[in-house]
Amino acid sequence: MKNVLICASMLGSMLVLSQKKDTIKSNDIEEVVVNGRYYQKYKLNEVSGSLRLQTPLIELPQNVQSISGQVLNDQITLNMSEGIVRNVSGARKVEHWDNVYSNVFMRGASIATYMNGMNVSSTWGPINPDASIIDRIEFVKGPAGFMGSMGDPAGFYNVVTKKPTGKFANSVRFTTGSYNLFRGEADLDGVIVKDGVLDYRLNLMGSSNKSWSENDKTSKIIIAPSITFRPTKTTTFTAQYNYQYLKFNQPGAYLMSNDGYASLNVHTNFNDPNFKKTEVKDQSLFLSLDQKLFKDWIWSTQYAYMDMNYDGGSWWGGFYGSDPNILSRSLSNWQALGKNNIFQTYVRGSLQTGNITHKIIAGFDYGNRKYQADFSYLGDGGSIDVHNIIYGVNPGTLPPESAYYLNRNANYYNDQGVKYTSYYAQDQIEMLNNKLRITLAGRYTSGTTFSGYPNLDPIKPDQAGEFTPRAGASYSIKDDLSVYGVFDKTFVPQSVASYTNTNIPAPLKGQNIEFGLKKDWFNGKWNSTFAVYEIKRKNISVDDKEHGVLNPDNITFNYPFKLAIGEQRARGFEADIKGEIVRGLNVVINYAYTDAIVTEDTDLSRIGTAAPGNAKNVQNTWLSYRFEHGQLKGFGISAGYQYQGGRQSWFGTTAKYDQSLEDYFDTNFGISYVAKKFDVNLLLNNVLNRKLYSGYRSDDGSYAWIYNAPRNWRLSIGYKF
């Protein structure tokens, strides 16, 4: 914490000094040239079209934070499991299977994943969005039912993928670094038929890297072509196809010990090189059609199809004998299929009634998401001494390759899905020359969900429908200063393995009350957002302590019945600052205080405890300065840190031991150079070489955790042509 205070004090001094300097020159501020050689676009003024809104961020009655691709390049961020969340107040990556997907927590809960405005969340998916196909990422805080039919009340993040720009802009990039990282990217953006009739873009990426832990290697390939076709001046059609192939030794390098968190060497790995590797193939197709009707009215239709295929195995372990250092490993299947079909159609435009403007959005959403998996126990993976691991298990003692297949007759064959339809309308009423904006919206969603192990117990689908309202107001005190308030609700049909034969619909419900202040500074070069909120989440699935099924094949796996009666409450304060403070100096600074607790549970001892996955205090800083004149012209330096305090394990309310984790403090430093067509960036991560981890404590008293990388470096070289 001392390091954080020192960094914060230095940062405060810099900001005060920079504001004094800018005040002196405020009457003659140079215009920001977006395409300038050294300009870095950290601040975005509007959300992407995929969020359907027609409102600049400063006028929007909600906290929405956008992260530009420039920020990702400066931080040499490769995917969502890395430092992307550091750029948004209170957002945190919470561990589980980092190689596969990103479990992001915000405002006290795990948030949904959207791509191009469509909810693509699934079990262990979607595959980690890779930076090579990301144009920007938008974090929407709160239920935001006007943008998505279903999702956690805490919000979601929306990955906007790269599309044709209508210009010839090609680039290649090579990245290398610690642990034999080799990565190549190509971004080919151009025109097939001029005047915007037919444009194309092709993104390619291939990478290979080992890990700081032994016996771990990941390979990845991405092929992502897209086209934009405009047969008329009022019609735009865009098609995007993404293919991702991923191969790795293990999904997450968990370590376990009875001696406490981080009690083993950071390079330790419990995975054996002879265990089965996992291959993941992910295909997605996004189609969109925009038709201009008249004036500013547009009819938009979107469709997404996603097909995920997992082929592999996994291990787990526990301490079952008299020796506290001997871990027994068990091997399980991991065969899974995931398919998403999502359709959206809506109209948006404005109407004038006297001096009042109505910005209207109305539409229909449909989604059908399915997931099938077989996690059956396959055999013994051998025992190891966690302090003296001997690798190289005899392959003859391991399950044969033929054992790894999707067995729909297996006890632990898991079948789950959600199907929904939704109708919505929103009217943003602009009055007093757009100084006052009132938002009134409503959505009716009906859905069916199912989840369970049909070979152990019949699945009882949950059907539910509900109307969720939204009301908000935003007032511009000045053109660059606004205040807002919003009340919003959401609901998600869910299935629980209930002991009773009756099927009582118990959808997850939530509501958000939020107030905030937004300010653009110095002609909009940088902005700040401050928000306070309270979110209530009801009908959370909790354990039915009186009933349950124990897996007879594998004592590490319990199959409890559930009750949808839990409740959590999150209150907090958020602050975000982003943009160019003085010429050449771009910053991302944010802080969040999140008080998330359990307010209702079958276990009375849990009431009042911290909600799983929460961190009370999260503070991030990233500074990037580029010299524009003199002998150092084109050179840049960057530095940042991330602090998390009051952390709680994601496993929080299902274990009997204390789930609190020690504070987290990560540091970064980099140097770079940018020329007209060429750039190079060298970044040192975890500068202080701290043991950074997240984990949980099991019911048997043992500790489980995943390390983040120790001190490491990355070098990225790019060329535009």
XYZ file of C-alpha atoms in Angstrom:
721
model
C 0.000 0.000 0.000
C 2.958 2.300 0.670
C 4.047 1.931 -2.964
C 0.561 2.885 -4.128
C 0.524 6.034 -1.987
C 3.934 7.090 -3.290
C 2.848 6.536 -6.910
C -0.451 8.325 -6.316
C 1.339 11.324 -4.743
C 3.743 11.602 -7.678
C 0.836 11.280 -10.091
C -1.138 13.987 -8.300
C 1.821 16.373 -8.499
C 2.151 15.728 -12.215
C -1.551 16.369 -12.816
C -1.536 19.626 -10.833
C 1.539 20.835 -12.685
C 0.125 19.816 -16.070
C -3.150 21.624 -15.391
C -1.287 24.795 -14.413
C 0.690 24.673 -17.654
C -2.399 24.024 -19.740
C -4.269 26.852 -18.004
C -1.617 29.285 -19.144
C -2.048 28.122 -22.748
C -5.788 27.545 -22.590
C -6.537 30.561 -24.800
C -4.411 29.172 -27.598
C -4.743 25.393 -27.469
C -3.605 23.706 -30.642
C -6.177 21.596 -32.421
C -5.741 17.872 -31.908
C -4.887 16.176 -35.193
C -6.150 12.626 -34.958
C -3.980 11.406 -37.797
C -0.837 13.091 -36.525
C 2.245 10.952 -36.391
C 2.634 11.112 -32.632
C -0.963 11.549 -31.511
C -2.294 8.697 -29.400
C -6.065 8.370 -29.290
C -6.849 7.344 -25.721
C -10.147 9.203 -25.377
C -13.170 8.129 -27.438
C -16.176 10.448 -27.536
C -18.898 8.065 -28.687
C -19.829 4.428 -28.321
C -19.697 2.126 -31.331
C -22.766 1.665 -33.505
C -23.082 -1.898 -32.185
C -24.490 -0.502 -28.917
C -27.344 1.114 -30.895
C -27.071 4.476 -29.155
C -27.144 7.884 -30.813
C -25.704 9.788 -27.871
C -22.160 11.057 -27.141
C -20.647 9.533 -24.008
C -20.789 12.801 -22.085
C -24.570 12.976 -22.606
C -25.285 9.311 -21.853
C -27.028 8.687 -18.482
C -24.746 5.796 -17.547
C -21.088 5.003 -16.950
C -19.715 3.558 -20.198
C -15.945 3.337 -20.681
C -14.355 2.748 -24.100
C -10.806 1.447 -24.593
C -9.185 2.262 -27.925
C -6.914 -0.046 -29.874
C -4.110 2.496 -29.354
C -4.148 1.791 -25.618
C -3.831 -1.946 -26.261
C -0.863 -1.361 -28.581
C 0.935 0.856 -26.085
C 0.494 -1.733 -23.329
C 1.409 -4.639 -25.675
C -1.738 -6.413 -24.575
C -2.382 -9.640 -26.463
C -5.791 -10.770 -25.181
C -8.536 -10.162 -22.600
C -6.791 -12.264 -19.947
C -3.994 -9.745 -19.733
C -4.093 -6.117 -18.680
C -7.056 -4.822 -20.677
C -9.242 -4.505 -17.581
C -6.708 -2.180 -15.943
C -8.102 0.599 -18.150
C -11.556 0.581 -16.522
C -12.442 1.395 -12.937
C -13.217 -1.678 -10.863
C -12.911 -4.247 -13.666
C -10.777 -7.269 -12.766
C -9.815 -10.528 -14.370
C -10.587 -13.360 -11.939
C -8.754 -16.616 -12.406
C -9.793 -19.936 -13.659
C -8.870 -21.111 -17.143
C -6.859 -18.228 -18.543
C -5.831 -19.999 -21.745
C -9.453 -20.402 -22.768
C -11.633 -17.516 -21.655
C -11.706 -14.386 -19.519
C -13.753 -14.277 -16.346
C -14.124 -10.535 -15.755
C -15.663 -9.184 -12.539
C -17.070 -5.699 -12.117
C -19.402 -4.126 -9.565
C -19.365 -7.287 -7.476
C -20.183 -9.941 -10.095
C -18.996 -11.747 -13.208
C -20.051 -9.799 -16.302
C -21.174 -11.018 -19.710
C -19.150 -11.004 -22.932
C -20.582 -9.220 -25.958
C -19.133 -9.078 -29.448
C -20.349 -6.400 -31.839
C -23.326 -5.727 -29.584
C -24.457 -9.349 -29.200
C -24.290 -11.472 -26.051
C -21.964 -14.377 -26.881
C -21.373 -15.611 -23.327
C -21.255 -19.358 -22.828
C -19.819 -21.889 -20.394
C -15.998 -21.647 -20.606
C -16.414 -19.293 -23.504
C -16.136 -17.543 -25.791
C -12.441 -18.014 -26.492
C -10.333 -15.172 -25.145
C -10.778 -12.231 -27.553
C -7.401 -11.630 -29.182
C -6.022 -8.121 -29.617
C -5.302 -8.765 -33.316
C -9.019 -8.559 -34.157
C -10.064 -5.910 -31.594
C -10.846 -2.371 -32.721
C -12.052 -1.216 -29.292
C -13.605 -2.586 -26.088
C -16.561 -0.969 -24.349
C -17.421 -1.592 -20.709
C -21.080 -0.916 -19.936
C -21.740 -0.640 -16.214
C -25.095 -1.638 -14.763
C -27.948 -3.719 -16.238
C -28.204 -1.819 -19.553
C -31.313 -3.746 -20.578
C -31.742 -1.320 -23.471
C -28.615 -2.797 -25.085
C -28.854 -6.497 -24.262
C -31.723 -8.831 -23.541
C -30.057 -10.696 -20.743
C -26.936 -10.350 -18.665
C -25.778 -9.805 -15.142
C -26.949 -6.576 -13.460
C -23.290 -5.619 -13.014
C -22.915 -5.003 -16.753
C -20.949 -6.399 -19.694
C -17.989 -5.710 -21.947
C -18.450 -5.375 -25.696
C -15.619 -6.368 -28.049
C -15.855 -4.424 -31.306
C -13.950 -6.309 -33.981
C -11.991 -4.733 -36.825
C -13.917 -3.976 -40.015
C -12.971 -2.427 -43.377
C -12.281 1.296 -43.170
C -12.511 2.081 -46.883
C -8.846 3.094 -47.046
C -5.629 1.343 -47.991
C -3.964 0.840 -44.610
C -1.803 -2.245 -44.276
C 0.411 -3.174 -41.366
C 2.433 -6.043 -39.980
C 3.650 -6.569 -36.444
C 6.095 -8.922 -34.772
C 6.178 -9.459 -31.014
C 8.673 -11.427 -28.997
C 9.528 -11.686 -25.332
C 10.091 -13.816 -22.286
C 9.215 -17.513 -22.294
C 9.903 -17.948 -26.027
C 7.089 -15.694 -27.149
C 6.937 -15.392 -30.941
C 3.936 -13.717 -32.495
C 3.243 -12.339 -35.949
C 0.273 -10.238 -37.093
C -0.902 -8.848 -40.411
C -3.710 -6.323 -40.894
C -4.581 -5.816 -44.565
C -7.198 -3.121 -45.087
C -8.163 -1.991 -48.565
C -10.578 -1.299 -51.399
C -11.852 -3.689 -54.062
C -14.326 -1.358 -55.768
C -13.646 2.331 -55.152
C -16.017 4.986 -53.827
C -16.939 2.772 -50.892
C -18.783 0.158 -52.965
C -16.741 -2.844 -51.838
C -14.030 -2.827 -49.162
C -12.119 -5.630 -47.491
C -10.035 -6.341 -44.425
C -8.008 -9.398 -43.509
C -6.473 -9.965 -40.085
C -4.021 -12.808 -39.561
C -2.204 -13.861 -36.407
C 0.002 -16.764 -35.383
C 1.734 -17.168 -32.045
C 3.648 -19.644 -29.972
C 4.813 -19.215 -26.405
C 5.889 -21.198 -23.427
C 5.045 -20.226 -19.864
C 6.835 -19.289 -16.687
C 5.606 -22.640 -15.337
C 7.171 -25.869 -16.576
C 5.588 -28.186 -19.179
C 3.284 -25.553 -20.602
C 3.087 -24.262 -24.151
C 0.363 -22.509 -26.122
C -0.043 -22.141 -29.882
C -2.677 -19.979 -31.528
C -3.816 -19.128 -35.059
C -6.391 -16.538 -36.143
C -7.810 -15.950 -39.624
C -10.363 -13.124 -39.793
C -11.536 -11.826 -43.195
C -14.306 -9.228 -43.550
C -15.988 -7.258 -46.323
C -18.260 -4.228 -46.511
C -20.548 -3.902 -49.533
C -22.609 -0.803 -50.373
C -24.836 -1.575 -53.371
C -26.530 1.808 -52.929
C -25.772 4.985 -51.012
C -28.344 4.000 -48.384
C -27.489 0.303 -47.929
C -24.475 -1.157 -46.147
C -23.780 -4.871 -45.710
C -20.864 -6.186 -43.633
C -19.746 -9.785 -43.230
C -17.048 -10.961 -40.815
C -15.664 -14.445 -40.305
C -13.315 -15.314 -37.445
C -11.468 -18.609 -37.159
C -9.390 -19.300 -34.066
C -7.348 -22.395 -33.325
C -5.802 -22.896 -29.900
C -3.630 -25.720 -28.581
C -2.232 -25.858 -25.058
C -0.979 -28.218 -22.362
C -3.462 -27.149 -19.716
C -6.187 -24.532 -19.385
C -4.936 -23.054 -16.097
C -1.788 -23.739 -14.086
C -3.330 -24.302 -10.657
C -1.026 -25.078 -7.733
C -2.122 -26.566 -4.405
C -0.509 -26.783 -1.003
C -1.285 -27.097 2.687
C 1.402 -24.517 3.492
C -0.426 -21.386 2.339
C -0.834 -19.269 -0.793
C 2.250 -18.730 -2.968
C 4.206 -21.275 -0.897
C 5.641 -22.973 -4.010
C 8.103 -21.761 -6.613
C 6.522 -19.610 -9.314
C 7.837 -21.987 -12.014
C 6.170 -25.055 -10.481
C 3.614 -26.978 -12.528
C 1.496 -29.972 -11.487
C 0.696 -30.848 -15.101
C 2.626 -33.753 -16.606
C 4.004 -33.480 -20.169
C 2.384 -36.843 -20.998
C -1.140 -35.707 -20.074
C -3.431 -35.097 -23.031
C -3.211 -31.664 -24.619
C -6.296 -29.666 -25.513
C -7.271 -28.261 -28.891
C -9.960 -25.613 -29.308
C -11.496 -24.599 -32.610
C -13.723 -21.556 -32.699
C -15.600 -20.243 -35.719
C -17.839 -17.207 -35.757
C -19.774 -15.411 -38.457
C -21.162 -11.895 -38.051
C -23.527 -10.400 -40.626
C -24.984 -6.900 -40.451
C -27.246 -4.915 -42.761
C -27.924 -1.189 -42.333
C -30.604 0.433 -44.446
C -31.184 4.179 -44.339
C -34.920 4.801 -44.505
C -35.375 8.590 -44.503
C -33.648 11.545 -42.864
C -31.701 10.029 -39.932
C -33.828 6.876 -39.598
C -31.922 3.617 -40.015
C -33.072 0.014 -39.943
C -30.345 -2.367 -38.737
C -30.266 -6.166 -38.698
C -27.521 -8.341 -37.244
C -26.922 -12.077 -37.106
C -24.164 -14.035 -35.382
C -23.318 -17.720 -35.501
C -20.646 -19.180 -33.243
C -19.349 -22.749 -33.172
C -16.858 -23.778 -30.467
C -15.286 -27.223 -30.270
C -13.122 -28.352 -27.326
C -11.101 -31.564 -27.627
C -8.940 -32.405 -24.635
C -8.563 -33.459 -21.058
C -7.980 -31.894 -17.683
C -6.641 -32.931 -14.298
C -7.552 -32.084 -10.741
C -6.129 -33.071 -7.389
C -6.440 -33.222 -3.644
C -4.628 -34.231 -0.450
C -6.258 -37.456 0.709
C -3.485 -39.346 2.492
C -1.567 -38.896 5.729
C 1.308 -37.013 4.067
C 0.244 -33.347 3.623
C 2.702 -32.902 0.733
C 1.394 -35.720 -1.481
C -1.150 -34.589 -4.060
C -3.298 -37.206 -5.789
C -4.202 -36.291 -9.354
C -7.246 -37.510 -11.252
C -7.757 -37.230 -15.003
C -11.005 -36.188 -16.608
C -12.377 -35.834 -20.084
C -12.942 -32.395 -21.547
C -14.997 -32.717 -24.680
C -17.388 -29.872 -25.329
C -19.450 -28.249 -28.049
C -20.904 -24.757 -27.961
C -23.214 -23.199 -30.534
C -24.740 -19.715 -30.527
C -27.355 -18.292 -32.869
C -28.163 -14.622 -32.253
C -30.418 -12.314 -34.250
C -31.223 -8.622 -33.777
C -33.273 -6.162 -35.762
C -34.118 -2.600 -34.780
C -34.848 0.896 -36.061
C -33.453 4.134 -34.742
C -33.982 7.748 -35.591
C -35.369 11.022 -34.310
C -38.683 12.868 -34.277
C -39.374 16.518 -33.591
C -42.387 17.693 -31.559
C -42.161 21.430 -31.144
C -38.892 22.237 -29.392
C -38.477 18.660 -28.192
C -36.427 15.997 -29.982
C -37.199 12.298 -29.520
C -34.335 9.886 -30.270
C -36.028 6.527 -30.596
C -34.747 2.960 -30.655
C -37.125 -0.004 -31.020
C -36.425 -3.588 -31.923
C -36.458 -7.338 -31.423
C -33.757 -9.719 -30.141
C -33.534 -13.498 -30.421
C -30.911 -15.833 -29.022
C -30.324 -19.562 -28.832
C -27.155 -20.623 -27.018
C -26.290 -24.281 -26.368
C -23.424 -26.032 -24.609
C -22.760 -29.761 -24.238
C -19.798 -31.228 -22.402
C -18.439 -34.457 -20.983
C -16.220 -34.045 -17.919
C -16.215 -37.726 -16.976
C -13.551 -39.128 -14.678
C -11.168 -41.261 -16.762
C -8.462 -42.492 -14.409
C -5.602 -41.899 -12.014
C -3.047 -39.274 -12.982
C -0.492 -40.325 -10.396
C 0.583 -38.820 -7.076
C 3.289 -36.187 -6.676
C 5.225 -34.549 -3.889
C 4.410 -30.854 -4.369
C 7.901 -29.914 -3.136
C 9.742 -32.452 -5.307
C 7.877 -33.144 -8.532
C 9.105 -35.912 -10.822
C 7.725 -35.503 -14.347
C 7.131 -38.180 -16.955
C 4.201 -40.392 -15.971
C 4.281 -43.742 -17.765
C 1.955 -43.284 -20.774
C 0.844 -46.907 -20.357
C -0.869 -46.005 -17.084
C -2.817 -43.103 -18.612
C -6.178 -43.259 -20.421
C -5.770 -44.038 -24.136
C -6.542 -41.418 -26.771
C -9.738 -43.310 -27.623
C -11.119 -42.553 -24.132
C -11.373 -38.864 -24.910
C -14.646 -38.352 -26.740
C -18.004 -36.732 -26.099
C -19.984 -39.502 -24.400
C -23.609 -38.443 -24.091
C -24.301 -41.510 -21.951
C -21.732 -40.580 -19.309
C -22.905 -39.706 -15.794
C -21.349 -36.278 -16.023
C -22.475 -35.416 -19.502
C -23.607 -31.814 -19.093
C -26.360 -30.314 -21.240
C -27.313 -26.665 -20.942
C -28.662 -23.787 -22.951
C -30.759 -20.658 -23.127
C -33.304 -19.525 -25.696
C -34.946 -16.118 -25.519
C -36.954 -13.504 -27.403
C -37.151 -9.852 -26.483
C -38.978 -6.701 -27.584
C -37.843 -3.244 -26.509
C -38.256 0.454 -27.097
C -36.429 3.516 -25.835
C -37.154 7.235 -26.181
C -34.484 9.773 -25.315
C -36.282 13.086 -24.967
C -34.080 16.134 -25.556
C -35.355 19.453 -24.181
C -34.076 22.965 -23.490
C -31.804 22.941 -26.564
C -30.529 19.509 -25.528
C -29.458 20.654 -22.089
C -31.861 18.178 -20.502
C -32.240 14.602 -21.718
C -34.841 12.213 -20.289
C -34.576 8.530 -21.156
C -37.600 6.244 -20.879
C -37.309 2.635 -21.976
C -38.834 -0.771 -21.501
C -38.082 -4.319 -22.540
C -40.089 -7.520 -22.356
C -37.984 -10.674 -22.420
C -39.176 -14.259 -22.273
C -36.775 -17.144 -22.147
C -36.216 -20.801 -21.417
C -33.042 -22.098 -19.818
C -31.918 -25.579 -18.874
C -28.791 -26.910 -17.227
C -27.826 -30.162 -15.574
C -26.648 -33.746 -15.909
C -29.531 -35.600 -17.617
C -28.060 -39.032 -16.872
C -28.077 -38.309 -13.130
C -31.287 -36.344 -12.759
C -33.924 -35.126 -15.249
C -33.364 -31.567 -16.378
C -36.173 -29.208 -15.508
C -36.173 -26.215 -17.853
C -36.987 -22.846 -16.381
C -39.366 -20.623 -18.312
C -39.889 -17.028 -17.354
C -40.818 -13.695 -18.823
C -40.693 -10.205 -17.413
C -40.931 -6.538 -18.294
C -37.921 -4.490 -17.214
C -38.102 -0.676 -17.206
C -35.417 1.943 -17.534
C -35.539 5.616 -16.626
C -32.674 8.063 -16.803
C -31.875 11.754 -16.939
C -28.815 13.695 -18.028
C -28.379 17.464 -17.704
C -25.629 19.537 -19.311
C -24.557 22.231 -16.875
C -22.131 23.321 -19.605
C -21.314 21.845 -22.993
C -18.454 19.963 -21.373
C -20.049 19.172 -17.983
C -23.058 16.951 -17.308
C -24.733 15.172 -14.404
C -26.906 12.094 -14.713
C -29.019 9.570 -12.874
C -30.459 6.236 -13.995
C -32.682 3.441 -12.691
C -32.562 0.179 -14.611
C -33.631 -3.437 -14.148
C -32.678 -6.732 -15.721
C -33.563 -10.390 -15.456
C -32.110 -13.695 -16.651
C -34.034 -16.997 -16.740
C -31.951 -19.692 -15.049
C -32.161 -23.400 -14.284
C -31.281 -24.889 -10.909
C -31.027 -28.539 -9.861
C -33.900 -28.375 -7.409
C -34.717 -31.211 -5.019
C -38.446 -30.625 -5.338
C -40.415 -31.959 -8.280
C -42.192 -28.674 -8.795
C -40.641 -26.297 -11.286
C -40.947 -22.786 -9.892
C -39.449 -20.170 -12.241
C -36.723 -18.294 -10.381
C -34.939 -15.981 -12.816
C -31.929 -13.979 -11.710
C -33.165 -10.416 -11.189
C -31.297 -7.224 -10.650
C -31.668 -3.494 -10.445
C -29.259 -0.588 -10.558
C -29.556 2.946 -9.191
C -26.724 5.188 -10.336
C -25.739 8.867 -10.251
C -22.749 10.435 -11.905
C -20.795 13.453 -13.128
C -18.974 13.707 -16.479
C -16.541 16.403 -17.555
C -14.496 17.060 -20.706
C -11.360 19.102 -20.113
C -9.420 21.528 -22.335
C -11.515 21.277 -25.495
C -12.188 17.611 -24.946
C -8.598 16.404 -24.863
C -9.303 14.397 -21.749
C -12.347 13.566 -19.678
C -13.355 12.400 -16.230
C -16.313 10.359 -14.997
C -17.431 9.935 -11.394
C -20.251 7.591 -10.431
C -21.971 6.137 -7.353
C -24.358 3.194 -7.555
C -26.233 0.429 -5.775
C -26.975 -2.914 -7.430
C -29.153 -5.683 -6.006
C -28.996 -9.202 -7.433
C -31.805 -11.571 -6.402
C -32.482 -15.299 -6.869
C -28.814 -16.230 -6.919
C -28.281 -19.978 -7.056
C -27.066 -21.293 -3.671
C -26.465 -24.761 -2.238
C -29.364 -26.824 -0.890
C -27.610 -28.116 2.223
C -30.151 -30.840 2.925
C -29.789 -32.681 -0.366
C -27.041 -33.574 -2.801
C -25.384 -36.280 -4.817
C -21.780 -37.369 -4.388
C -19.966 -38.509 -7.491
C -19.120 -42.168 -6.766
C -16.224 -42.149 -9.225
C -14.382 -39.064 -8.125
C -14.482 -37.756 -4.582
C -13.256 -34.325 -5.682
C -16.559 -33.619 -7.416
C -19.829 -32.896 -5.651
C -23.192 -32.592 -7.356
C -25.339 -30.492 -5.006
C -28.917 -29.491 -5.508
C -29.565 -25.773 -5.688
C -32.034 -23.198 -4.480
C -32.541 -19.859 -6.238
C -32.998 -17.770 -3.105
C -29.646 -16.032 -2.651
C -29.213 -12.288 -2.736
C -26.255 -9.934 -3.046
C -25.913 -6.179 -2.794
C -23.129 -4.049 -4.265
C -22.521 -0.370 -3.557
C -19.648 1.649 -4.798
C -17.876 4.708 -6.139
C -15.984 4.901 -9.426
C -13.661 7.475 -10.969
C -12.191 7.355 -14.488
C -9.784 9.821 -16.111
C -8.615 9.278 -19.665
C -6.990 11.242 -22.455
C -4.234 13.735 -23.268
C -3.529 15.799 -20.132
C -0.852 17.937 -21.794
C 0.469 17.658 -25.308
C 2.238 14.335 -25.634
C 1.154 12.965 -22.227
C -1.727 10.483 -22.310
C -3.063 8.914 -19.139
C -5.506 6.291 -17.970
C -6.279 6.703 -14.265
C -9.136 5.047 -12.436
C -10.267 4.043 -8.970
C -13.199 1.975 -7.697
C -14.499 1.244 -4.248
C -16.845 -1.753 -4.302
C -18.694 -2.947 -1.218
C -20.335 -6.198 -2.369
C -21.830 -8.503 0.274
C -24.137 -11.501 0.608
C -27.512 -10.431 2.001
C -29.426 -13.728 1.768
C -28.304 -17.374 1.762
C -29.248 -20.826 3.040
C -26.177 -20.631 5.271
C -26.834 -17.803 7.727
C -23.117 -17.523 8.510
C -22.503 -16.236 4.983
C -24.825 -13.253 5.336
C -22.792 -10.072 5.512
C -19.661 -11.687 4.076
C -17.941 -10.372 0.956
C -19.418 -11.498 -2.354
C -17.278 -13.945 -4.349
C -14.708 -12.417 -6.674
C -14.917 -8.931 -5.232
C -12.120 -6.482 -4.456
C -12.986 -3.497 -2.281
C -10.333 -1.159 -3.669
C -8.934 -1.176 -7.202
C -6.689 1.621 -8.491
C -4.950 1.706 -11.870
C -2.611 4.202 -13.479
C -1.024 4.235 -16.925
C 1.106 7.142 -18.207
C 2.464 7.449 -21.738
C 4.548 10.418 -22.883
C 5.926 10.955 -26.378
C 8.487 13.619 -27.327
C 7.434 15.672 -30.346
C 10.418 17.972 -30.738
C 14.195 18.009 -30.431
C 16.651 15.147 -30.546
C 14.241 12.814 -28.744
C 11.462 13.401 -31.266
C 9.451 10.192 -31.705
C 10.712 8.562 -28.510
C 8.309 7.737 -25.717
C 8.245 6.423 -22.181
C 5.408 4.729 -20.352
C 4.770 3.498 -16.844
C 1.864 2.073 -14.914
C 0.686 0.086 -11.962
C -2.356 -1.797 -10.729
C -3.400 -2.108 -7.112
C -6.137 -4.363 -5.713
C -7.014 -4.438 -2.025
C -9.624 -6.309 -0.016
C -9.703 -9.160 -2.514
C -12.098 -12.076 -2.175
C -11.795 -15.428 -3.939
C -14.294 -16.229 -6.680
C -14.900 -19.445 -4.656
C -16.060 -17.288 -1.756
C -19.452 -18.489 -0.546
C -19.097 -22.200 -1.297
C -16.250 -22.937 1.083
C -16.096 -22.853 4.864
C -12.660 -21.215 5.189
C -11.735 -17.548 4.931
C -11.556 -16.632 1.234
C -9.732 -13.313 1.541
C -6.557 -12.790 -0.499
C -3.582 -10.518 0.069
C -3.290 -7.196 -1.739
C -2.121 -7.166 -5.343
C 0.377 -4.674 -6.792
C 1.699 -4.925 -10.350
C 4.065 -2.469 -12.054
C 5.087 -1.784 -15.675
C 7.655 0.345 -17.478
C 8.348 0.811 -21.177
C 10.221 2.787 -23.824
C 9.178 3.198 -27.448
C 9.913 4.937 -30.724
C 7.493 5.951 -33.497
C 8.430 7.052 -37.005
C 6.218 7.637 -40.040
C 5.739 3.967 -40.921
C 7.694 2.215 -38.220
C 7.269 1.761 -34.459
C 9.009 -0.247 -31.767
C 7.885 -0.739 -28.179
C 9.744 -2.439 -25.325
C 7.814 -3.130 -22.124
C 8.878 -4.596 -18.795
C 6.041 -6.156 -16.793
C 5.931 -6.929 -13.056
C 8.963 -4.702 -12.605
C 9.175 -5.423 -8.866
C 9.069 -9.188 -9.583
C 6.374 -9.837 -6.988
C 4.550 -13.136 -6.556
C 1.200 -12.120 -7.999
C -1.601 -14.654 -7.736
C -5.297 -15.299 -7.260
C -6.845 -18.385 -5.722
C -9.112 -19.873 -3.086
C -9.088 -22.140 -0.042
C -10.750 -25.566 -0.268
C -13.058 -27.145 2.275
C -10.229 -29.482 3.333
C -8.137 -26.473 4.370
C -5.671 -26.637 1.477
C -4.820 -23.654 -0.707
C -5.182 -23.445 -4.486
C -3.904 -20.583 -6.646
C -2.707 -19.480 -10.069
C 0.387 -17.305 -10.438
C 0.625 -14.370 -12.782
C 3.874 -14.035 -14.696
C 7.004 -12.981 -12.780
C 9.142 -10.171 -14.182
C 9.075 -10.435 -17.966
C 9.670 -8.358 -21.090
C 8.020 -7.881 -24.459
C 9.266 -6.276 -27.644
C 6.805 -5.278 -30.375
C 7.843 -4.017 -33.822
C 5.315 -2.698 -36.334
C 5.471 -1.499 -39.919
C 2.761 0.266 -41.962
C 2.635 0.221 -45.738
